Amino acid sequence: MAHEMAAEQAHVDRVYDQLRSDTEAAKKLARASQEIYHSDRTTWVREEDRTAMYERDAFAFNAARRLAALDSEHEGLVFGRIDLSEDAEVRHIGRIGVRDSEYEPLVIDWRAPAAEPFYRATSTSPMGVVRRRVLRCRDDRVIGIEDDLLDSTNNRTDLPIVGEGALMAALSRARDTRMHSIVATIQAEQDEAIRAPYQGVTTISGGPGTGKTVVALHRAAFLLYSHRARLENGGVLVVGPSSVFMNYIERVLPSLGEDSVTLRAMGEVAADVLGLESDRLDESAAATLKGSLRMIDVVAALAALPLTPDPEALSLRVTIKGEVLTLGAKALARTRARILRRYRYNASRRIVETSLLDQLWSKVPSETLGSYELTREDFDEAITSQASYRMFMNAWWPPMTAERALARLADPRVVSQVASGLSAEDQTILADSIPAPDTRGHRAWSIADIALLDELIAILGAPPVDPTAEQPVFIEGGDVSELVTVADTLTDSRTVDPEDDPQDTFAHVLVDEAQDITPMQWRMLRRRGPQASWTIVGDPAQSAYPLPEETAAAVAELTGHAPSRTFRLSKNYRSPAEVFDLAAGVITTVHPDADLPEAVRSTGIDPRFETSSRASLGEDLAATARTLAGQVEGTIGIICPPSLAQQARDLVADGAELADLAGRVIPLTAMQAKGLEYDAVVVVDPDDIVAEAPGGVRVLYVALTRPTQRLMVLGLSDPTSPAGDHAPWRAALWSHGTD
């Protein structure tokens, strides 16, 4: 083994030497680009100078891009090797491609076709691979080797086989607070999903622990490598359930050499048009209602409802040459409905005024026109200059923001006007769920509200910019050295079409935890990828949204007739068999057809069960966490219902019982735990997790499947109580329990 390690270290040293040489060359290119063109002009550039500027910008861009790739935080730059039977060829596989001075490959990029056998080859179909080797490195040092002999019949050179297998070694390592790439241990079924065509919709399904998320992220990196021009220019959007989740996965793509991807939590998706984001969850009933397709009609009616208290009593009254002209409530309602069918609210003020003036002009008696020789131009000027007209327009058709519109739902009278299709109970739930403003007038909108606000933006459009507002002309501050680029000189100064969609759009959209996305959120996502290809990742058995039929309809509308393909991941690499058997027994009580993957390993350690009381919960939970901290090396998740989340967080606060373990003990709710994993997990009060979560038992299933080694269930009620007779999931959970 020492000889093999030394040989691999020699190759890794050669790769890093070449990398340093490439980095210095890129820096020289960057310095050279700065010398191509200089100008002291601050206002305009001559046409003949633009060619030189373009050349300079191209050099600078390419140099910066190469430096970024070379300077990336590569978590083991060289991680694999395959020995082929044909010509005894050796290929080293890594996170980026590296060639020597003769342009011969030292490392093949893992996404290249030449690297595919590293992932696809098996003993039954070796694809010409005799031996597959995984190198475990720390920085630039080789610290371990794991081999698989795939074709013993062609092992003519008697290649030595070292180690017990890379996959099991990787699965047994301690977790930290970041997801890491699996680029060295991708399995064949995972690689098939990663390398699928980009067109249309690719669905990656599978139960907990099958690696859906990390496979999807590797797919994003592969697509950017294979279709760089299309996807880098059009953009790739990755959407996850929460900011906790996005923080967890944020280093995966950069570690694979990709930093041109936009990551947004669901509550951040509409920040492009709203300028705000949210990580707050509504209570279960409100979240379900706000996510339902029933809200489409509610939001549309809300956008069309005048701000005036009593629209049916509204009228427009003006005078011209002694004549009183009136437009009543019915005429105004018809005008409003007709214009909103064709135009966005905020872009149609002039159209509204033209329509109202046309109707008022038609009411002027012909004698008045003749007597005063009144022209249409004079008429329009006379009407629009009247205070009564201006006051009416400002009240009936003022500039409207999405936030101002949605805030009106806090008024039960408004809800009754726009949500007549909802039951009285649902109307109350909706009105009560709208957050009150703080002292500065800001509202703490929920994640579900963000989708409704985005729907309103689509109807209302962006509010018009005040033309009287002063714009800064000069950059304020001290001495500023700027580089004026070609893009600066060619900036398009045309006005933006108010009918254009204001949302950012992307060429590819990757949606994780898709089973939790509500129909209204799917509509929000579709606006970001109207012409996009999609990767959709999820597991219906873990869904927190209780109306799967509505979700299926929303997804069907999204996919349409586009090419589609589905990949099922069948192996659970996270949960030990002892843990997953328990979780499977719980979920099948409410979802008999759940996709249950096969756990690939066993620890011999059964889940533990204990009971506590609300009075002693803090003390018992702290003791349990300390015990687990001594049993595992990595992280410990304390997963609890929202009602206990603050109490759990208090345990790791400064000066608290677990403050010294704050980096390892992580309190969070079951909804926040989606997509995450920990070495050990304490599931606190499963009864309230089920009661408080929108998905009930399915969300408890999520909590039970987070640990990679040990699971503890801490109940706050007697597991033998009669309530268990009426809850099959409860019987399935506690039947495994041993104190």
XYZ file of C-alpha atoms in Angstrom:
739
model
C 0.000 0.000 0.000
C 2.850 2.436 0.771
C 4.178 2.027 -2.773
C 0.756 2.749 -4.260
C 0.282 5.799 -2.041
C 3.692 7.152 -3.061
C 2.904 6.683 -6.756
C -0.385 8.533 -6.459
C 1.242 11.292 -4.408
C 3.822 11.800 -7.148
C 1.059 12.294 -9.707
C -0.870 14.671 -7.436
C 2.333 16.691 -6.890
C 2.754 16.965 -10.658
C -0.836 18.176 -11.005
C -0.393 20.898 -8.377
C 2.886 22.016 -9.958
C 1.052 22.424 -13.265
C -1.771 24.221 -11.474
C 0.653 26.752 -10.024
C 2.147 27.289 -13.476
C -1.333 27.791 -14.971
C -2.233 30.252 -12.212
C 0.848 32.364 -12.863
C 0.098 32.366 -16.611
C -3.449 33.524 -15.925
C -2.175 36.325 -13.688
C 0.179 37.478 -16.439
C -2.743 37.498 -18.857
C -4.745 39.602 -16.398
C -1.902 42.110 -16.062
C -1.470 42.257 -19.837
C -5.170 42.949 -20.326
C -4.928 46.071 -18.144
C -2.238 47.522 -20.426
C -4.156 47.166 -23.689
C -6.244 50.330 -23.425
C -6.268 53.297 -21.087
C -8.245 56.517 -21.294
C -8.719 59.562 -19.136
C -12.112 60.309 -20.677
C -14.963 60.414 -18.202
C -17.950 61.172 -20.423
C -17.697 59.707 -23.903
C -15.507 57.405 -25.952
C -14.643 57.710 -29.608
C -16.057 55.041 -31.879
C -12.590 53.942 -33.017
C -11.599 53.245 -29.412
C -14.310 50.665 -28.867
C -12.443 47.877 -30.654
C -9.483 48.296 -28.300
C -11.821 48.391 -25.316
C -13.539 45.204 -26.438
C -10.190 43.427 -26.816
C -9.158 44.580 -23.343
C -12.455 43.440 -21.797
C -12.226 40.027 -23.470
C -8.696 39.479 -22.147
C -9.707 40.593 -18.652
C -12.811 38.399 -18.626
C -11.003 35.255 -19.769
C -8.152 35.828 -17.339
C -10.533 36.385 -14.419
C -12.580 33.340 -15.332
C -9.529 31.064 -15.486
C -8.193 32.417 -12.196
C -11.556 31.808 -10.540
C -11.501 28.192 -11.707
C -7.924 27.660 -10.555
C -8.470 29.359 -7.186
C -11.682 27.486 -6.319
C -11.765 25.655 -3.008
C -11.253 22.204 -4.457
C -12.110 19.553 -1.901
C -9.606 17.010 -3.236
C -8.663 18.186 -6.720
C -7.692 14.677 -7.874
C -10.019 12.036 -6.477
C -10.124 9.119 -8.883
C -8.307 6.879 -11.302
C -9.324 4.180 -13.737
C -6.984 1.592 -15.246
C -8.255 0.445 -18.634
C -7.612 -2.923 -20.236
C -6.904 -1.425 -23.654
C -3.244 -0.342 -23.951
C -3.065 -0.294 -20.133
C -4.314 3.312 -20.268
C -4.562 5.239 -17.005
C -6.961 8.151 -16.506
C -6.956 10.318 -13.418
C -10.311 11.982 -12.639
C -10.713 15.317 -10.843
C -12.892 18.325 -10.204
C -11.420 20.332 -13.078
C -9.392 19.350 -16.134
C -5.635 19.981 -16.022
C -3.205 19.487 -18.934
C 0.584 19.558 -18.977
C 2.769 21.807 -21.123
C 2.387 19.364 -24.028
C -1.395 19.588 -23.661
C -1.620 15.996 -22.463
C -4.284 15.398 -19.789
C -3.015 15.107 -16.238
C -6.558 15.201 -14.828
C -9.832 14.654 -16.676
C -12.803 16.761 -15.581
C -15.346 14.459 -13.921
C -18.062 15.756 -16.274
C -16.190 14.870 -19.471
C -17.322 11.806 -21.476
C -13.898 10.220 -20.890
C -14.657 10.142 -17.143
C -18.021 8.413 -17.516
C -16.666 4.849 -17.021
C -15.431 5.894 -13.564
C -19.093 6.120 -12.515
C -20.894 3.699 -14.812
C -18.547 0.689 -14.820
C -19.629 -2.351 -12.795
C -18.302 -5.895 -12.423
C -21.022 -7.127 -14.793
C -20.406 -4.310 -17.287
C -16.842 -3.061 -16.719
C -16.761 -0.764 -19.800
C -13.092 -1.643 -20.298
C -12.162 -0.690 -16.709
C -9.981 -3.186 -14.863
C -9.569 -1.242 -11.624
C -11.345 1.797 -10.224
C -9.496 3.739 -7.559
C -10.727 6.533 -5.280
C -8.103 8.821 -3.769
C -8.853 10.506 -0.462
C -6.866 13.743 -0.164
C -6.458 16.453 2.420
C -5.433 19.566 0.526
C -2.606 18.320 -1.742
C -1.714 15.210 0.300
C -2.991 11.701 -0.465
C -4.176 10.187 2.809
C -6.101 7.130 1.630
C -6.882 4.808 -1.272
C -9.919 2.612 -1.911
C -10.015 0.217 -4.896
C -12.612 -1.858 -6.738
C -11.528 -4.654 -9.089
C -14.097 -4.649 -11.883
C -12.601 -6.999 -14.498
C -10.340 -9.678 -13.061
C -10.121 -11.515 -16.394
C -8.249 -8.578 -17.945
C -6.026 -7.814 -14.961
C -2.955 -8.851 -16.902
C -0.608 -6.574 -14.986
C -1.785 -7.897 -11.599
C -2.894 -4.483 -10.372
C -2.938 -4.426 -6.561
C -6.284 -3.842 -4.847
C -6.219 -1.601 -1.774
C -8.926 -0.790 0.788
C -12.493 -1.929 1.423
C -14.455 0.305 -0.964
C -14.810 4.073 -1.223
C -18.572 4.328 -0.752
C -18.774 2.699 2.668
C -15.757 4.680 3.829
C -17.458 7.930 2.820
C -20.760 6.987 4.462
C -19.148 6.293 7.812
C -17.437 9.693 8.135
C -18.777 12.316 10.539
C -21.032 15.087 9.187
C -20.544 18.815 9.642
C -22.763 21.830 8.934
C -22.207 21.791 5.146
C -23.183 19.366 2.420
C -20.175 18.020 0.528
C -19.987 16.795 -3.030
C -20.131 13.067 -3.776
C -18.126 13.464 -6.950
C -15.735 10.678 -5.908
C -18.457 8.178 -4.974
C -21.281 8.754 -7.471
C -23.067 5.475 -8.111
C -24.215 4.221 -11.512
C -27.932 5.009 -11.072
C -27.020 8.470 -9.789
C -24.675 9.109 -12.705
C -27.444 8.228 -15.159
C -29.611 11.009 -13.711
C -26.711 13.458 -13.626
C -25.871 12.994 -17.319
C -29.459 12.966 -18.626
C -30.273 15.355 -21.533
C -31.019 18.930 -20.499
C -34.122 19.430 -22.695
C -37.542 19.419 -21.084
C -38.112 18.127 -17.569
C -35.941 15.681 -15.636
C -37.505 14.298 -12.450
C -35.301 12.702 -9.802
C -37.313 10.740 -7.255
C -36.450 8.485 -4.357
C -36.932 8.082 -0.657
C -34.894 9.677 2.140
C -31.135 9.345 2.001
C -30.911 8.398 -1.669
C -28.828 11.466 -2.490
C -31.450 13.269 -4.587
C -30.242 16.742 -3.645
C -26.546 16.216 -4.173
C -27.216 14.308 -7.414
C -29.280 17.243 -8.666
C -26.489 19.688 -7.790
C -23.965 17.544 -9.624
C -26.398 17.522 -12.541
C -26.392 21.334 -12.548
C -22.576 21.300 -12.676
C -22.630 18.714 -15.475
C -25.132 20.715 -17.544
C -23.066 23.875 -17.180
C -20.014 21.965 -18.362
C -21.837 20.354 -21.323
C -23.982 23.336 -22.407
C -21.896 26.239 -21.147
C -22.952 28.909 -23.664
C -26.693 28.286 -23.325
C -26.920 27.834 -19.570
C -24.307 30.314 -18.374
C -25.764 33.084 -20.515
C -29.362 32.180 -19.659
C -28.627 31.415 -16.016
C -29.276 28.462 -13.721
C -31.583 28.859 -10.709
C -31.463 26.405 -7.782
C -34.452 26.598 -5.416
C -34.641 24.930 -2.001
C -37.101 24.948 0.893
C -35.377 27.273 3.369
C -32.372 29.487 4.011
C -31.061 26.825 6.415
C -31.069 24.347 3.542
C -29.470 26.798 1.107
C -26.666 27.524 3.591
C -26.169 23.767 3.900
C -25.709 23.200 0.137
C -24.046 26.474 -0.872
C -20.483 25.078 -1.126
C -21.289 22.035 -3.284
C -21.297 23.738 -6.679
C -18.247 25.957 -6.028
C -16.348 22.831 -4.941
C -17.180 21.411 -8.370
C -15.824 24.488 -10.126
C -19.166 26.233 -10.711
C -20.019 29.614 -9.202
C -22.351 30.991 -11.888
C -25.513 29.542 -10.337
C -28.196 31.515 -8.487
C -29.326 29.884 -5.221
C -32.603 30.994 -3.672
C -34.712 29.628 -0.861
C -38.436 29.503 -1.591
C -38.951 32.656 0.438
C -36.304 34.448 -1.671
C -37.531 33.528 -5.150
C -39.500 36.747 -5.689
C -36.838 39.060 -4.267
C -36.124 40.130 -7.852
C -39.462 41.963 -8.056
C -40.377 42.488 -4.400
C -37.043 43.470 -2.917
C -37.833 41.384 0.155
C -37.656 37.792 1.310
C -39.045 35.602 4.077
C -38.165 32.538 6.102
C -41.314 32.554 8.245
C -43.830 29.723 8.019
C -47.558 30.198 8.490
C -49.519 27.902 10.724
C -50.673 24.747 8.980
C -54.205 25.801 7.968
C -53.132 29.209 6.661
C -50.172 27.772 4.721
C -52.413 25.221 3.024
C -55.042 27.810 2.126
C -52.553 30.362 0.788
C -50.876 27.700 -1.333
C -54.118 26.497 -2.901
C -55.212 27.313 -6.444
C -58.328 28.864 -4.891
C -56.174 31.901 -4.192
C -55.895 32.720 -7.912
C -59.436 34.092 -7.995
C -58.985 35.789 -4.622
C -55.841 37.617 -5.733
C -57.370 38.610 -9.080
C -60.444 40.021 -7.343
C -58.244 41.821 -4.831
C -56.245 43.501 -7.609
C -59.464 44.670 -9.260
C -61.122 45.955 -6.076
C -61.002 49.763 -5.746
C -59.498 51.164 -2.590
C -62.628 53.170 -1.842
C -64.696 51.809 1.065
C -67.943 51.392 -0.894
C -67.317 50.822 -4.618
C -71.044 50.467 -5.335
C -71.660 54.045 -4.191
C -68.720 55.449 -6.131
C -69.216 57.948 -8.949
C -67.202 60.496 -10.914
C -68.754 63.982 -11.084
C -67.235 66.892 -13.006
C -68.579 70.155 -14.504
C -67.956 71.757 -17.880
C -69.489 75.066 -18.923
C -72.186 74.679 -16.287
C -73.028 71.083 -17.240
C -72.641 68.326 -14.606
C -71.258 65.109 -16.095
C -71.479 61.877 -14.101
C -70.154 58.327 -14.456
C -71.883 55.994 -12.016
C -70.631 52.911 -10.175
C -71.747 50.454 -12.880
C -69.986 52.334 -15.670
C -66.845 52.620 -13.576
C -66.918 48.897 -12.714
C -67.298 47.972 -16.398
C -64.405 50.251 -17.319
C -62.192 48.798 -14.618
C -62.949 45.192 -15.559
C -62.460 45.797 -19.294
C -59.065 47.462 -18.881
C -57.718 44.951 -16.353
C -58.581 42.100 -18.724
C -56.050 43.502 -21.198
C -53.519 45.570 -19.264
C -51.566 45.512 -16.039
C -52.937 47.827 -13.407
C -49.912 50.070 -12.894
C -49.210 50.387 -16.607
C -52.728 51.431 -17.564
C -53.359 54.743 -15.813
C -53.252 56.714 -19.083
C -55.517 54.178 -20.768
C -57.969 54.521 -17.884
C -57.970 58.295 -18.121
C -58.489 58.182 -21.885
C -61.461 55.833 -21.448
C -63.040 58.006 -18.742
C -62.572 61.170 -20.786
C -64.109 59.455 -23.836
C -67.167 58.502 -21.788
C -67.477 61.986 -20.290
C -67.073 63.633 -23.719
C -69.916 61.522 -25.059
C -72.193 62.977 -22.349
C -71.612 66.633 -23.276
C -74.819 68.048 -24.886
C -74.379 69.065 -28.520
C -75.728 72.549 -27.721
C -72.896 73.087 -25.253
C -70.360 72.057 -27.831
C -71.844 74.447 -30.349
C -72.362 77.368 -28.018
C -68.861 77.327 -26.614
C -67.045 75.938 -29.667
C -65.576 73.401 -27.269
C -62.859 71.238 -28.783
C -61.836 67.839 -27.441
C -58.424 69.159 -26.489
C -59.976 72.016 -24.516
C -62.398 69.585 -22.888
C -59.672 67.176 -21.755
C -57.602 69.994 -20.310
C -60.576 71.483 -18.476
C -61.607 68.153 -16.925
C -58.158 66.939 -15.902
C -57.357 70.265 -14.235
C -60.337 69.996 -11.872
C -59.547 69.091 -8.277
C -62.551 66.748 -8.085
C -61.247 64.743 -11.053
C -57.708 64.503 -9.706
C -58.945 63.460 -6.262
C -61.153 60.819 -7.830
C -58.316 59.346 -9.914
C -55.928 59.296 -6.969
C -58.506 57.408 -4.922
C -59.856 55.114 -7.651
C -56.660 54.247 -9.565
C -53.617 55.133 -7.436
C -50.207 53.521 -8.024
C -50.426 50.160 -6.264
C -47.734 47.942 -4.754
C -48.263 44.234 -4.224
C -47.659 44.656 -0.487
C -50.285 47.361 -0.171
C -52.787 45.224 -2.045
C -52.187 42.039 -0.047
C -52.298 43.931 3.253
C -55.949 44.725 2.530
C -56.786 41.073 3.264
C -56.283 41.833 6.955
C -59.699 43.513 6.759
C -62.468 40.870 7.027
C -64.769 43.132 4.976
C -62.323 43.077 2.065
C -61.918 39.307 2.391
C -65.675 38.824 2.206
C -65.755 40.877 -1.019
C -62.918 39.096 -2.840
C -63.117 35.584 -1.362
C -66.801 34.739 -1.608
C -65.820 31.268 -2.856
C -64.132 30.455 0.456
C -65.971 29.196 3.513
C -66.489 31.541 6.438
C -63.853 29.597 8.383
C -61.302 29.931 5.587
C -62.049 33.637 5.252
C -61.273 34.073 8.946
C -58.071 32.036 8.649
C -56.964 34.158 5.699
C -57.660 37.502 7.374
C -56.010 36.442 10.639
C -52.862 35.236 8.834
C -51.972 38.647 7.354
C -49.217 40.065 9.582
C -49.734 43.392 11.283
C -47.321 46.235 10.445
C -44.522 47.083 12.831
C -43.730 50.601 14.040
C -42.098 51.404 10.692
C -45.032 50.075 8.701
C -43.241 46.894 7.592
C -44.978 43.520 7.666
C -43.305 40.168 8.392
C -44.660 38.358 5.351
C -44.571 34.549 5.356
C -43.090 32.247 2.717
C -46.638 31.534 1.484
C -47.291 35.280 1.232
C -44.298 35.690 -1.101
C -46.040 33.620 -3.795
C -49.219 35.704 -3.414
C -47.218 38.928 -3.665
C -45.565 37.607 -6.828
C -48.990 36.771 -8.257
C -50.061 40.344 -7.547
C -46.950 41.710 -9.274
C -47.907 39.682 -12.344
C -51.349 41.338 -12.324
C -50.454 44.829 -11.156
C -47.041 45.257 -12.711
C -44.360 47.339 -11.066
C -45.543 50.684 -9.671
C -44.480 53.593 -11.876
C -41.328 55.490 -10.948
C -41.939 59.015 -9.752
C -40.679 61.200 -12.646
C -40.019 64.076 -10.249
C -37.649 62.039 -8.098
C -34.072 63.245 -8.416
C -31.545 60.684 -9.589
C -27.871 60.934 -8.584
C -25.622 62.159 -11.373
C -22.212 61.665 -9.781
C -20.767 58.946 -7.597
C -20.495 60.297 -4.088
C -17.455 59.614 -1.960
C -13.699 60.013 -2.135
C -11.315 59.157 -4.924
C -12.755 56.432 -7.133
C -10.825 54.594 -9.844
C -13.196 53.050 -12.378
C -12.788 50.848 -15.417
C -15.197 51.927 -18.167
C -16.097 48.895 -20.260
C -17.665 48.454 -23.663
C -20.857 47.453 -21.892
C -20.902 50.833 -20.128
C -20.647 52.742 -23.395
C -23.306 50.669 -25.119
C -25.838 50.679 -22.289
C -29.358 50.566 -23.704
C -31.061 53.794 -22.734
C -34.472 52.858 -24.090
C -37.378 52.872 -21.672
C -38.494 49.505 -20.332
C -41.777 48.203 -21.705
C -44.180 48.165 -18.735
C -45.843 45.076 -20.213
C -42.616 43.067 -20.069
C -42.352 40.485 -17.294
C -40.355 42.062 -14.452
C -39.083 38.750 -13.046
C -35.574 37.384 -13.592
C -35.698 34.454 -15.994
C -33.375 31.465 -16.277
C -32.424 28.855 -18.856
C -32.514 25.996 -16.341
C -34.369 25.727 -13.039
C -33.544 23.090 -10.419
C -36.235 22.640 -7.761
C -35.441 20.599 -4.660
C -37.952 19.245 -2.121
C -40.519 19.675 -4.882
C -43.140 17.673 -2.985
C -43.555 20.638 -0.597
C -44.099 23.299 -3.229
C -47.651 24.592 -3.306
C -49.550 25.271 -6.549
C -49.187 29.031 -6.030
C -45.441 28.610 -5.565
C -45.243 26.554 -8.771
C -46.849 29.502 -10.580
C -44.195 31.779 -9.080
C -41.416 29.447 -10.239
C -42.843 29.159 -13.733
C -42.466 32.921 -14.201
C -38.717 32.478 -13.638
C -38.403 29.810 -16.306
C -41.039 30.264 -19.011
C -38.669 28.774 -21.623
C -36.425 26.844 -19.220
C -35.450 23.234 -18.911
C -36.159 21.826 -15.443
C -34.754 19.392 -12.896
C -37.394 18.498 -10.295
C -36.364 16.599 -7.163
C -38.688 15.168 -4.556
C -40.430 12.364 -2.710
C -44.236 12.473 -2.267
C -44.002 10.522 0.992
C -42.203 13.513 2.572
C -44.722 16.104 1.374
C -45.816 18.867 3.726
C -48.594 20.047 1.364
C -51.784 18.027 1.965
C -53.468 18.529 -1.458
C -51.389 16.420 -3.873
C -54.009 16.611 -6.642
C -53.634 20.388 -6.875
C -49.862 20.084 -6.903
C -49.987 17.472 -9.664
C -52.179 19.787 -11.753
C -49.762 22.693 -11.264
C -46.756 20.568 -12.262
C -48.619 19.192 -15.305
C -49.312 22.757 -16.399
C -45.639 23.568 -15.939
C -44.320 20.617 -17.961
C -46.947 20.664 -20.700
C -45.808 18.626 -23.697
C -42.072 19.095 -23.098
C -39.822 16.014 -23.213
C -39.686 14.414 -19.794
C -37.836 11.623 -18.081
C -37.849 10.216 -14.543
C -35.025 8.627 -12.577
C -35.674 6.696 -9.379
C -32.868 6.401 -6.845
C -33.302 3.139 -4.976
C -30.534 3.027 -2.333
C -30.624 4.805 1.024
C -27.045 5.847 1.772
C -27.875 7.965 4.827
C -29.975 6.004 7.287
C -28.805 2.783 8.933
C -31.248 -0.084 8.406
C -32.237 0.052 12.090
C -33.373 3.676 11.754
C -35.013 3.366 8.370
C -37.016 0.274 9.320
C -38.624 2.329 12.092
C -39.319 5.295 9.799
C -40.744 3.015 7.094
C -43.161 1.478 9.566
C -44.431 4.955 10.505
C -44.896 6.348 6.985
C -46.675 3.282 5.584
C -49.512 3.783 8.074
C -50.576 6.898 6.120
C -48.851 6.356 2.780
C -48.894 2.621 1.962
C -47.384 3.236 -1.484
C -44.415 5.242 -0.199
C -41.201 4.801 -2.167
C -39.032 2.963 0.364
C -35.373 2.711 -0.683
C -33.071 -0.051 0.460
C -30.723 0.897 3.296
C -27.213 -0.136 2.244
C -25.671 -0.442 5.707
C -26.374 -1.423 9.282
C -24.813 -0.120 12.497
C -26.270 -2.630 14.927
C -27.585 0.283 17.055
C -31.375 0.449 17.454
C -33.235 3.754 17.939
C -33.770 4.718 21.584
C -37.042 5.906 23.090
C -37.587 7.946 26.234
C -40.346 10.075 27.711
C -40.137 13.402 29.470
C -42.472 16.100 30.734
C -42.773 19.711 29.728
C -41.488 20.728 33.139
C -38.272 18.700 32.837
C -37.852 18.831 29.037
C -34.920 21.253 29.026
C -32.943 19.204 31.549
C -33.690 15.878 29.835
C -32.939 17.231 26.382
C -29.597 18.679 27.480
C -28.601 15.373 29.076
C -29.576 13.432 25.947
C -27.603 15.775 23.681
C -24.509 15.445 25.878
C -24.754 11.662 25.802
C -24.991 11.646 22.009
C -22.083 14.105 21.725
C -19.919 11.511 23.411
C -21.109 8.776 21.037
C -20.695 10.496 17.653
C -18.007 12.777 16.277
C -20.129 15.094 14.154
C -23.393 17.001 14.372
C -26.477 16.375 16.515
C -29.854 17.631 15.318
C -32.577 18.444 17.845
C -35.761 18.304 15.750
C -38.861 19.602 17.478
C -42.285 21.108 16.742
C -42.458 24.891 16.197
C -43.976 25.372 19.652
C -40.772 24.044 21.258
C -38.257 25.538 18.832
C -37.333 28.516 20.991
C -36.861 26.386 24.082
C -34.510 24.137 22.115
C -32.574 27.137 20.763
C -32.201 28.487 24.285
C -30.241 25.362 25.250
C -27.322 26.331 22.987
C -27.437 30.082 23.648
C -24.509 31.806 25.338
C -24.240 30.701 28.940
C -26.842 27.924 28.540
C -26.516 24.207 29.280
C -25.213 23.286 25.812
C -23.410 26.499 24.870
C -20.092 24.646 24.627
C -21.650 22.329 22.005
C -23.274 25.117 19.971
C -21.233 24.217 16.893
C -22.373 20.608 17.002
C -25.853 20.662 18.546
C -28.294 22.208 16.074
C -31.912 22.882 17.135
C -34.494 23.219 14.347
C -38.045 22.331 13.380
C -39.014 19.327 11.290
C -39.796 21.590 8.340
C -36.374 23.236 8.588
C -34.740 19.793 8.695
C -35.859 18.914 5.174
C -32.890 17.888 3.051
C -30.435 17.982 5.967
C -28.623 15.204 7.809
C -26.846 14.769 11.137
C -24.768 12.051 12.783
C -27.334 11.796 15.574
C -30.863 13.138 15.918
C -33.224 13.706 18.832
C -36.848 13.834 17.663
C -38.704 15.768 20.356
C -42.458 15.373 20.945
C -43.537 13.502 17.781
C -47.203 14.070 18.682
C -46.903 17.850 18.316
C -44.690 17.535 15.232
C -47.597 15.716 13.582
C -50.188 18.125 14.990
C -48.381 21.334 14.023
C -46.942 20.444 10.619
C -48.997 20.830 7.405
C -48.011 17.335 6.278
C -48.591 15.629 9.618
C -47.054 12.157 9.712
C -45.148 12.774 6.469
C -43.197 15.558 8.182
C -42.489 13.274 11.157
C -41.109 10.791 8.590
C -38.713 13.508 7.469
C -37.495 14.008 11.053
C -36.998 10.289 11.646
C -34.838 9.873 8.543
C -32.250 12.611 9.232
C -29.638 10.649 11.289
C -26.685 8.825 9.742
C -25.862 6.893 12.923
C -28.118 7.257 15.970
C -31.759 8.181 16.579
C -33.390 9.150 19.861
C -37.153 9.766 20.177
C -38.116 11.882 23.190
C -41.881 11.861 23.788
C -43.849 14.183 26.039
C -46.842 11.920 26.579
C -47.429 8.366 27.694
C -46.913 6.098 24.663
C -49.417 3.617 26.116
C -52.215 6.188 26.385
C -55.566 5.469 24.653
C -54.731 8.095 22.010
C -52.416 5.529 20.497
C -55.352 3.284 19.655
C -56.622 5.947 17.252
C -53.275 6.778 15.659
C -51.709 3.888 13.720
C -48.529 5.894 13.158
C -48.163 6.280 16.907
C -48.472 2.565 17.498
C -45.922 1.890 14.741
C -43.463 4.357 16.293
C -43.664 3.302 19.916
C -43.891 -0.415 19.189
C -40.167 -0.204 18.368
C -39.430 1.576 21.612
C -37.314 0.257 24.425
C -36.478 2.464 27.403
